[in-house]
XYZ file of C-alpha atoms in Angstrom:
670
model
C 0.000 0.000 0.000
C 1.381 3.384 -0.943
C 2.392 5.798 1.810
C 1.456 8.828 -0.302
C -1.453 10.910 0.995
C -4.611 9.589 -0.659
C -6.239 12.941 -1.344
C -6.113 15.708 -3.910
C -6.434 19.467 -3.429
C -8.372 21.353 -6.081
C -9.010 25.045 -6.620
C -12.226 26.704 -7.792
C -11.489 25.863 -11.419
C -12.302 22.505 -12.994
C -13.571 19.999 -10.424
C -13.753 16.588 -12.110
C -15.614 13.887 -10.195
C -16.054 10.213 -10.976
C -19.791 9.604 -10.612
C -21.961 6.657 -11.709
C -22.942 8.756 -14.744
C -19.312 9.156 -15.864
C -18.125 5.666 -14.892
C -16.411 3.650 -17.665
C -18.374 0.643 -16.318
C -21.597 2.254 -17.538
C -24.099 4.718 -16.052
C -25.953 2.170 -13.923
C -22.895 0.517 -12.352
C -22.363 1.192 -8.681
C -25.627 2.910 -7.798
C -25.595 2.861 -3.993
C -28.795 0.869 -3.544
C -27.877 -1.840 -6.073
C -25.897 -3.481 -3.266
C -29.005 -3.516 -1.076
C -31.589 -4.812 -3.548
C -31.761 -8.344 -2.101
C -32.891 -8.567 1.512
C -32.131 -11.938 3.059
C -31.407 -13.278 6.507
C -28.455 -15.225 5.059
C -25.245 -13.221 5.235
C -21.860 -14.672 4.306
C -19.089 -13.456 6.615
C -16.045 -11.945 4.950
C -12.615 -13.435 5.441
C -11.500 -10.698 7.828
C -14.693 -11.096 9.880
C -14.008 -14.806 10.354
C -10.445 -14.001 11.367
C -11.542 -11.461 13.975
C -14.208 -13.874 15.226
C -11.497 -16.468 15.872
C -9.485 -13.900 17.816
C -12.562 -12.998 19.892
C -13.185 -16.693 20.646
C -9.634 -17.023 21.999
C -9.484 -13.929 24.242
C -11.018 -10.555 25.127
C -10.817 -8.507 21.937
C -11.281 -4.918 20.751
C -12.338 -4.977 17.086
C -10.946 -1.891 15.299
C -12.605 -1.563 11.887
C -13.835 1.351 9.780
C -17.484 2.367 9.760
C -19.522 0.057 7.538
C -17.143 -2.919 7.683
C -19.432 -5.158 9.732
C -18.246 -4.847 13.341
C -21.754 -5.553 14.619
C -21.988 -8.701 12.496
C -18.800 -10.003 14.124
C -20.451 -9.453 17.523
C -23.518 -11.420 16.389
C -21.317 -14.242 15.065
C -19.528 -14.429 18.431
C -22.876 -14.434 20.262
C -24.021 -17.372 18.119
C -20.765 -19.272 18.681
C -21.255 -18.938 22.451
C -25.035 -19.362 22.336
C -24.877 -22.863 23.833
C -24.147 -21.079 27.128
C -27.307 -18.930 27.020
C -29.957 -21.311 25.679
C -30.497 -22.905 29.095
C -32.929 -21.919 31.838
C -31.725 -18.733 33.562
C -32.876 -19.997 36.977
C -30.807 -23.174 36.520
C -27.360 -21.600 36.128
C -28.110 -20.301 32.630
C -26.112 -17.325 31.396
C -27.039 -14.265 29.341
C -25.261 -12.146 26.695
C -25.339 -8.364 27.242
C -24.881 -5.761 24.471
C -24.049 -2.271 25.752
C -24.712 0.868 23.689
C -24.104 4.528 24.453
C -27.524 6.031 23.694
C -31.178 5.015 23.542
C -31.598 5.500 19.787
C -28.925 2.839 19.104
C -30.735 0.067 20.986
C -33.272 -0.700 18.228
C -30.518 -1.009 15.589
C -28.576 -3.584 17.605
C -31.749 -5.530 18.424
C -32.675 -5.628 14.732
C -29.214 -6.938 13.737
C -29.279 -9.735 16.337
C -32.818 -10.810 15.413
C -31.972 -10.750 11.700
C -28.896 -12.968 11.979
C -29.894 -15.309 14.820
C -32.850 -17.128 16.359
C -32.071 -15.847 19.854
C -34.675 -14.083 21.988
C -33.657 -10.458 22.441
C -34.774 -7.963 25.091
C -34.277 -4.200 24.671
C -33.880 -1.720 27.532
C -33.346 1.982 26.807
C -35.506 3.877 29.308
C -33.552 4.371 32.541
C -36.408 6.114 34.323
C -38.881 3.276 33.635
C -36.504 0.389 34.340
C -35.152 1.981 37.559
C -38.502 1.308 39.234
C -38.528 -2.395 38.325
C -38.300 -4.931 41.139
C -35.905 -7.870 41.289
C -38.810 -10.184 40.332
C -39.564 -8.078 37.240
C -35.927 -8.227 36.133
C -35.828 -12.002 36.748
C -38.829 -12.362 34.450
C -37.002 -10.387 31.746
C -33.832 -12.500 32.127
C -35.881 -15.705 31.982
C -37.659 -14.596 28.760
C -34.634 -13.242 26.851
C -31.257 -14.770 26.059
C -29.628 -11.558 24.746
C -30.081 -8.232 26.531
C -29.444 -4.975 24.625
C -29.125 -2.085 27.092
C -27.933 1.468 27.277
C -24.893 1.745 29.528
C -26.968 3.658 32.123
C -29.543 0.862 32.420
C -26.824 -1.796 32.540
C -24.928 0.018 35.309
C -28.130 0.269 37.346
C -28.812 -3.474 36.879
C -25.265 -4.490 37.845
C -24.935 -2.139 40.830
C -28.235 -3.385 42.285
C -27.086 -6.961 41.657
C -30.227 -7.793 39.664
C -27.840 -9.554 37.287
C -24.489 -10.887 38.450
C -21.419 -10.704 36.219
C -21.034 -14.452 36.770
C -24.371 -14.894 34.942
C -23.069 -13.031 31.856
C -21.118 -15.072 29.299
C -20.348 -12.201 26.897
C -20.251 -8.421 27.384
C -20.216 -6.405 24.127
C -19.239 -2.706 24.264
C -20.392 -0.727 21.215
C -18.275 2.423 20.599
C -15.891 1.095 23.244
C -13.434 3.996 22.715
C -15.680 5.964 25.110
C -14.180 3.905 27.957
C -11.044 6.084 27.741
C -13.149 8.973 29.049
C -14.993 9.268 32.346
C -17.890 7.169 31.049
C -20.361 4.546 32.295
C -18.358 1.932 30.343
C -15.442 2.595 32.662
C -17.608 2.137 35.758
C -18.871 -1.191 34.397
C -15.288 -2.351 33.843
C -14.441 -1.403 37.457
C -17.198 -3.776 38.555
C -15.562 -6.455 36.372
C -12.215 -5.850 38.099
C -13.747 -6.644 41.483
C -15.627 -9.691 40.217
C -14.127 -13.179 40.639
C -15.632 -14.300 37.304
C -15.473 -11.672 34.559
C -17.358 -12.465 31.314
C -15.765 -12.574 27.874
C -15.402 -8.986 26.585
C -15.766 -7.739 23.000
C -15.218 -4.060 22.182
C -16.324 -2.505 18.876
C -14.835 0.759 17.615
C -14.104 2.626 14.391
C -11.863 5.035 16.271
C -10.368 5.174 19.725
C -9.781 8.884 19.425
C -11.714 11.728 20.977
C -10.455 15.206 20.160
C -7.144 15.960 18.471
C -4.425 13.382 18.893
C -0.807 13.299 17.779
C 0.273 10.058 16.113
C 2.951 9.700 18.809
C 0.264 9.571 21.521
C -1.857 7.039 19.695
C -0.027 3.897 20.823
C -0.383 5.023 24.426
C -4.146 5.492 23.939
C -4.516 2.025 22.432
C -2.614 0.523 25.359
C -4.798 2.465 27.793
C -7.992 1.175 26.161
C -6.612 -2.361 26.146
C -5.850 -2.054 29.855
C -9.289 -0.635 30.759
C -11.176 -3.310 28.791
C -8.690 -6.093 29.660
C -8.559 -6.836 25.944
C -6.268 -6.873 22.927
C -6.910 -4.559 19.978
C -7.232 -6.352 16.627
C -7.988 -5.550 13.004
C -7.883 -7.671 9.872
C -4.678 -9.296 8.655
C -5.460 -8.886 4.983
C -5.843 -5.133 4.653
C -6.252 -5.495 0.883
C -9.320 -7.664 1.455
C -10.562 -5.221 4.103
C -10.176 -2.277 1.724
C -12.205 -4.138 -0.879
C -15.253 -4.261 1.387
C -15.001 -0.984 3.280
C -14.873 2.671 2.408
C -12.155 3.715 0.011
C -13.715 6.789 -1.591
C -11.878 9.286 -3.742
C -10.785 11.985 -1.266
C -10.739 15.574 -2.494
C -9.962 18.802 -0.634
C -11.529 21.759 -2.464
C -10.114 25.274 -2.086
C -13.320 27.328 -2.327
C -11.606 30.711 -2.539
C -12.319 33.908 -0.582
C -15.766 35.486 -0.170
C -15.897 38.913 -1.814
C -19.064 40.948 -1.261
C -18.854 44.189 -3.266
C -22.205 45.413 -1.930
C -20.799 45.726 1.610
C -23.841 43.901 3.043
C -21.792 41.108 4.626
C -19.625 43.545 6.609
C -22.660 45.573 7.774
C -24.461 42.429 8.989
C -21.343 41.167 10.742
C -20.897 44.519 12.512
C -24.553 44.580 13.586
C -24.419 41.061 15.074
C -21.044 41.625 16.755
C -22.298 44.793 18.446
C -25.460 43.011 19.638
C -23.404 40.110 20.997
C -21.033 42.486 22.801
C -23.986 44.260 24.425
C -25.571 40.999 25.663
C -22.196 39.727 26.906
C -21.591 42.981 28.818
C -24.976 42.833 30.576
C -24.230 42.459 34.282
C -27.072 40.181 35.401
C -26.851 38.200 38.625
C -26.024 34.541 37.985
C -28.518 33.500 40.682
C -31.523 35.179 39.088
C -33.829 33.587 36.578
C -32.929 36.247 33.974
C -29.681 34.350 33.276
C -31.643 31.900 31.083
C -32.842 34.716 28.838
C -29.330 36.114 28.548
C -28.021 32.723 27.425
C -30.890 32.279 24.949
C -30.264 35.717 23.418
C -26.521 35.157 23.257
C -26.875 31.692 21.692
C -29.343 32.834 19.045
C -27.235 35.844 18.023
C -24.129 33.634 17.951
C -25.883 31.051 15.751
C -27.065 33.748 13.341
C -23.510 35.116 13.098
C -22.160 31.595 12.393
C -24.685 31.097 9.579
C -23.693 34.476 8.092
C -19.984 33.555 8.087
C -20.437 30.017 6.751
C -23.339 30.459 4.313
C -23.619 34.197 3.588
C -26.225 37.004 3.892
C -29.091 35.195 2.088
C -29.026 32.348 4.598
C -28.504 34.735 7.540
C -31.739 36.484 6.536
C -33.612 33.160 6.435
C -32.283 31.953 9.779
C -33.015 35.347 11.376
C -36.672 34.835 10.424
C -36.748 31.474 12.222
C -35.041 32.931 15.267
C -37.441 35.891 15.529
C -40.327 33.451 15.909
C -38.370 31.472 18.500
C -37.553 34.628 20.489
C -41.201 35.715 20.399
C -42.239 32.378 21.896
C -39.751 32.834 24.745
C -40.795 36.474 25.273
C -44.502 35.547 25.332
C -43.948 33.169 28.262
C -41.372 35.297 30.097
C -42.696 36.913 33.298
C -39.642 38.960 34.350
C -39.524 42.388 32.702
C -35.707 42.604 32.415
C -35.481 39.138 30.871
C -38.237 39.978 28.393
C -36.425 43.171 27.340
C -33.244 41.175 26.728
C -35.116 38.789 24.432
C -36.765 41.687 22.595
C -33.344 43.334 22.138
C -32.117 40.208 20.309
C -35.401 40.222 18.332
C -34.764 43.845 17.243
C -31.192 43.026 16.190
C -32.419 40.208 13.972
C -35.082 42.444 12.443
C -32.302 44.921 11.579
C -30.514 42.060 9.802
C -33.645 41.421 7.732
C -34.131 45.137 6.952
C -30.531 45.417 5.692
C -30.956 42.304 3.537
C -34.219 43.594 2.074
C -32.328 46.580 0.666
C -30.207 44.230 -1.489
C -32.353 41.235 -2.484
C -35.893 39.892 -2.420
C -36.421 37.401 0.431
C -38.916 35.385 -1.650
C -36.314 34.051 -4.125
C -32.753 32.746 -3.978
C -29.999 35.211 -4.932
C -26.691 33.344 -5.376
C -24.821 36.653 -5.318
C -25.250 36.665 -1.541
C -23.987 33.208 -0.634
C -20.433 32.075 0.175
C -18.125 30.275 -2.298
C -18.633 27.101 -0.236
C -22.331 27.106 -1.094
C -21.598 27.731 -4.781
C -19.089 24.889 -4.811
C -21.564 22.530 -3.126
C -24.187 23.311 -5.784
C -21.564 22.755 -8.481
C -20.794 19.311 -7.029
C -24.481 18.395 -6.862
C -24.975 19.322 -10.523
C -22.485 16.592 -11.452
C -24.910 14.008 -10.037
C -27.723 15.083 -12.358
C -29.751 11.924 -13.066
C -31.092 10.470 -16.276
C -34.552 11.686 -17.235
C -37.207 9.040 -17.755
C -40.236 9.485 -20.006
C -41.845 12.633 -18.679
C -45.256 11.428 -17.629
C -44.925 13.877 -14.736
C -43.776 17.375 -15.616
C -40.463 18.787 -14.413
C -42.371 22.007 -13.603
C -44.462 20.109 -11.046
C -41.308 18.533 -9.618
C -39.632 21.937 -9.301
C -42.606 23.546 -7.570
C -43.514 20.756 -5.150
C -42.409 22.892 -2.164
C -43.621 26.333 -3.199
C -44.230 27.643 0.324
C -40.745 26.823 1.553
C -39.590 30.278 2.632
C -39.756 32.398 5.768
C -42.592 34.830 6.274
C -41.584 37.982 8.119
C -45.045 38.788 9.476
C -45.285 39.121 13.261
C -46.133 35.729 14.694
C -48.772 36.901 17.193
C -51.671 34.488 16.891
C -49.737 32.146 14.604
C -49.335 28.475 15.344
C -46.628 27.813 17.928
C -45.158 24.762 16.247
C -41.420 24.728 15.613
C -40.085 26.453 12.536
C -39.122 23.151 10.962
C -42.701 21.928 11.200
C -43.833 24.971 9.199
C -41.322 24.417 6.454
C -41.949 20.688 6.065
C -45.138 20.515 4.012
C -46.458 17.027 3.241
C -45.474 16.106 -0.288
C -47.705 14.201 -2.676
C -46.211 10.804 -3.489
C -45.970 11.044 -7.268
C -43.148 9.107 -8.922
C -40.058 11.146 -9.672
C -39.437 11.754 -13.382
C -35.772 10.825 -12.883
C -33.570 7.764 -12.515
C -31.654 8.796 -9.426
C -27.910 8.276 -9.108
C -27.288 10.316 -5.941
C -27.235 9.084 -2.368
C -25.391 11.793 -0.426
C -24.742 13.318 2.991
C -23.528 16.861 3.672
C -21.976 17.229 7.144
C -22.218 20.580 8.961
C -21.343 21.622 12.514
C -24.414 23.555 13.679
C -28.086 22.694 13.797
C -29.230 25.965 12.194
C -26.692 25.552 9.389
C -28.322 22.216 8.511
C -31.839 23.699 8.601
C -31.125 26.719 6.407
C -28.765 24.913 3.979
C -31.544 22.406 3.344
C -33.885 25.325 2.581
C -31.327 26.898 0.224
C -30.916 23.647 -1.739
C -34.695 23.346 -2.125
C -34.863 26.948 -3.414
C -31.964 26.280 -5.808
C -33.856 23.278 -7.197
C -36.766 25.537 -8.145
C -34.529 27.943 -10.090
C -31.971 25.580 -11.648
C -33.269 22.635 -13.775
C -29.985 20.773 -13.161
C -30.697 20.763 -9.414
C -34.404 19.948 -9.706
C -33.718 16.257 -9.065
C -32.582 16.842 -5.471
C -34.959 15.776 -2.730
C -33.193 16.951 0.432
C -33.907 16.885 4.129
C -31.984 17.554 7.333
C -31.328 15.746 10.603
C -29.662 17.362 13.590
C -30.196 15.037 16.536
C -31.612 18.029 18.415
C -33.186 16.758 21.613
C -32.772 13.054 20.794
C -30.294 10.381 21.730
C -29.784 11.604 25.281
C -30.229 9.317 28.281
C -32.960 11.400 29.841
C -36.751 11.301 30.101
C -38.482 12.618 26.983
C -41.318 15.123 27.017
C -43.974 15.344 24.294
C -41.994 17.845 22.237
C -38.895 15.634 22.308
C -40.964 12.577 21.354
C -42.396 14.453 18.363
C -38.886 15.539 17.339
C -37.614 11.978 17.696
C -40.441 10.573 15.525
C -39.884 13.287 12.920
C -36.167 12.566 12.619
C -36.842 8.819 12.454
C -39.134 9.544 9.497
C -36.359 11.586 7.829
C -34.002 8.606 8.189
C -36.679 6.198 6.922
C -37.132 8.244 3.744
C -33.374 8.404 3.198
C -33.017 4.638 3.670
C -35.876 4.090 1.207
C -34.201 6.514 -1.279
C -37.272 8.745 -1.282
C -34.791 11.433 -0.183
C -31.440 11.493 -1.988
C -29.558 14.136 0.025
C -29.276 14.460 3.796
C -27.907 17.585 5.521
C -26.664 16.364 8.882
C -24.753 17.276 11.995
C -22.404 14.777 13.678
C -25.391 12.645 14.802
C -25.071 10.694 11.519
C -21.294 10.220 11.738
C -21.696 7.141 13.912
C -24.364 5.057 15.571
C -27.065 5.662 12.925
C -27.826 3.151 10.193
C -27.966 4.823 6.754
C -27.469 3.488 3.192
C -24.159 3.265 1.354
C -23.570 6.815 0.099
C -21.753 7.705 -3.113
C -21.196 11.339 -2.046
C -20.121 12.656 1.347
C -19.338 16.372 1.630
C -17.699 17.895 4.717
C -19.140 21.413 4.467
C -17.438 22.195 7.778
C -14.022 20.547 7.918
C -13.439 17.695 10.392
C -11.594 18.962 13.461
C -10.408 15.571 14.738
C -9.446 12.159 13.411
C -12.520 10.451 14.797
C -14.854 12.835 12.949
C -12.802 12.417 9.758
C -12.808 8.610 9.747
C -16.447 8.269 10.811
C -17.793 10.645 8.147
C -15.529 9.162 5.461
C -16.876 5.742 6.415
C -20.312 6.793 5.169
C -19.033 6.913 1.543
C -19.265 3.153 0.995
C -20.756 2.844 -2.493
C -18.545 1.251 -5.210
C -17.983 4.649 -6.881
C -17.928 7.314 -4.171
C -16.395 10.704 -3.385
C -15.434 12.177 -0.011
C -15.133 15.940 -0.547
C -13.876 18.422 2.053
C -14.685 22.100 1.381
C -12.076 24.510 2.735
C -11.782 28.293 2.846
C -8.565 29.612 1.310
C -7.242 30.917 4.634
C -7.698 27.504 6.307
C -6.550 25.124 3.599
C -2.836 25.037 4.525
C -3.465 24.182 8.171
C -6.116 21.613 7.227
C -3.789 19.846 4.794
C -1.372 19.418 7.705
C -4.222 18.046 9.826
C -5.163 15.660 7.023
C -1.608 14.344 6.804
C -1.782 13.735 10.556
C -5.079 11.837 10.134
C -3.454 9.661 7.459
C -0.486 8.974 9.742
C -2.845 8.039 12.574
C -4.760 5.708 10.243
C -1.530 3.973 9.265
C -0.374 3.610 12.885
C -3.760 2.184 13.892
C -3.553 -0.443 11.189
C 0.045 -1.357 11.964
C -0.650 -1.495 15.697
C -3.781 -3.605 15.424
C -2.793 -5.794 12.501
C -1.903 -9.433 13.016
C -0.119 -9.569 9.686
C 2.473 -12.217 9.046
C 5.210 -9.593 9.162
C 4.110 -8.385 12.591
C 3.817 -11.925 13.865
C 7.321 -12.767 12.724
C 8.750 -9.581 14.219
C 7.107 -10.251 17.578
C 8.319 -13.846 17.795
C 11.658 -14.700 19.320
C 14.264 -14.793 16.552
C 15.782 -18.193 15.838
C 19.426 -17.632 15.088
C 20.576 -21.124 14.211
C 17.433 -22.712 12.861
C 19.454 -25.272 10.871
C 20.827 -26.693 14.123
C 17.360 -26.948 15.704
C 15.663 -28.539 12.705
C 17.462 -29.361 9.439
C 16.228 -27.448 6.379
C 14.520 -29.148 3.483
C 16.866 -28.818 0.473
C 15.799 -29.764 -3.053
C 19.346 -29.794 -4.483
C 22.372 -29.829 -2.171
C 24.418 -27.149 -3.945
C 22.218 -24.307 -5.236
C 18.675 -25.600 -4.728
C 15.875 -23.823 -2.834
C 15.861 -24.229 0.966
C 12.869 -24.382 3.280
C 13.744 -23.725 6.927
C 11.694 -23.785 10.101
C 11.381 -19.976 9.833
C 10.314 -19.793 6.159
C 7.982 -22.799 5.946
C 4.837 -21.006 7.126
C 5.410 -18.128 4.689
C 5.715 -20.594 1.794
C 2.470 -22.333 2.767
C 0.704 -18.940 3.007
C 1.841 -17.973 -0.474
C 0.832 -21.380 -1.854
C -2.696 -21.134 -0.410
C -3.058 -17.591 -1.755
C -2.581 -18.961 -5.300
C -5.162 -21.765 -5.002
C -8.458 -21.266 -6.896
C -11.265 -19.867 -4.736
C -14.547 -17.992 -5.020
C -16.235 -15.249 -2.933
C -17.650 -17.885 -0.567
C -14.511 -20.034 -0.106
C -11.206 -18.733 1.208
C -8.302 -21.157 1.559
C -6.046 -20.259 4.464
C -3.575 -22.390 6.418
C -4.058 -22.984 10.107
C -0.990 -23.826 12.169
C -1.168 -26.267 15.075
C 1.654 -27.500 17.311
C 1.710 -30.990 18.797
C 4.355 -32.840 20.741
C 6.129 -35.734 19.004
C 8.389 -38.312 20.690
C 11.465 -36.637 19.146
C 10.399 -33.072 20.104
C 7.856 -30.399 19.084
C 6.502 -30.376 15.573
C 4.129 -28.133 13.568
C 1.197 -29.298 11.484
C -0.101 -27.117 8.690
C -3.574 -27.753 7.282
C -4.931 -25.606 4.440
C -8.540 -25.019 5.477
C -11.484 -23.641 3.535
């Protein structure tokens, strides 16, 4: 594998992308959902998955694989291999397998995977508040009914601390996203309980990255060792990295220099000055920290800060749109605020946002998209999306209808007194009529942004662009932010509605009813989405974990991973990217059980001829096979034997004692 950085940096001119439409294999090769057309409970494990399963059967193991490479399937395979221990009656010394996840919204995914690939009875436990009130008898009933228990770490810690389930009754403990154990996390508390237990269960950790925050490559080995120590496990990844690369994400990586934002009208600078002055005023307000008014100060400050961020990242047109949403939000807060000072603070932020709108109105009409007032990043994103223009089918539905299916998708600036108090997203999401699209779609993409409001307003901009530009009319976009979901806390009605809404967004994306998702980091890991052929980092990744997780979403056969960078940040980001590549290489070398690593770790045999005579074909100049080279020869021989996708010939080495001393047996196995 080449050590050269696997990415290219491009300027504003001439971005050439390999898409399904331009593929030499033909326009319909590699469409993301072609790989998912057949749904079957039969799933053939890959060679590297079998190898990691064998390691997990031998000892406690941390499986380090990229997103989308089947870590969860390895956990299910291990559960099935050990299932003879959990099929018995729980009250008669039967054991149970426990899957631990970080958040409630991941429980259903794990349960679905286990039920799909096994016949085991699975229980799911995500609500800490509800399960905390259960009695010992209630828990015993659950353990008697279910052989596999999928729990959030909070629920599991409660169960173990109250001794409802003893560690001696657990045969296998699976930690999803086990890298969290490095931090002060519930996973760490569970492992402390294991330390004090006389009989600790088998442990399997699953991770795509053990990194949180920025990490120098030099510190990485220490972090791996720390995680291994905490989980009492050994980190492993696949031996055959070529095979692994074949089945996991290897998209074309491109860093795009978007160029500077030049606004000749002066609007950008005026808006920035207005928001900065408003933020300075709110920050300088000397309000007692013990009074209730502090909440209003934080709300005002956060909203002004979010509007400023949207202005900088997306430009004045989007700042105007997001200001409209925020005015309605501020009015809701002000309507229910009893304290006069707090209400005035909210109305001050409201006035500042109305000034933003008034300034924008002097330069463009708010009812239509003006691309002269967006940043180069937005223009570059639209340029990329145009390259995924699909093939038109026979136009039994008109393109005009398709363009205008969301006509009311813009912000009204009328005062919201007496208007419905639903969230702004609910207003913008009109139910769409389910007519067939007039296009054969070739896009399945995700655009990653940092902030919630950036996702909301960028989605609105793309919808508006589709109405004006026929080449963007094919895009059916939506956004997901994880706002108010995924936390281990009781949900109120508003949070439940938000959760259901975002689940529906994901359902449509999985069904390819939506072909573009604007997302915050909630989709980087822990959420099941289709194999994408386009992933765009609108906001650059700030750490290795974010980089590798988002890149792992580009898993289609022909896919692009595009990072959009401002000119002033591109040099420093290229250095960061080189660091990420170095970290990736160290992770693979550290975790790999390759033949080279195995030979390096073994004790060197200096005089192997004296220990065991070599096999010599011809005494003078013939080939020699020694005790050190024999295994390598057998490996190379097996690699050349005919095989198919379902049969992999690999030697397995066993040692047995002979009367004359130790001897090795090599058996090529399928």
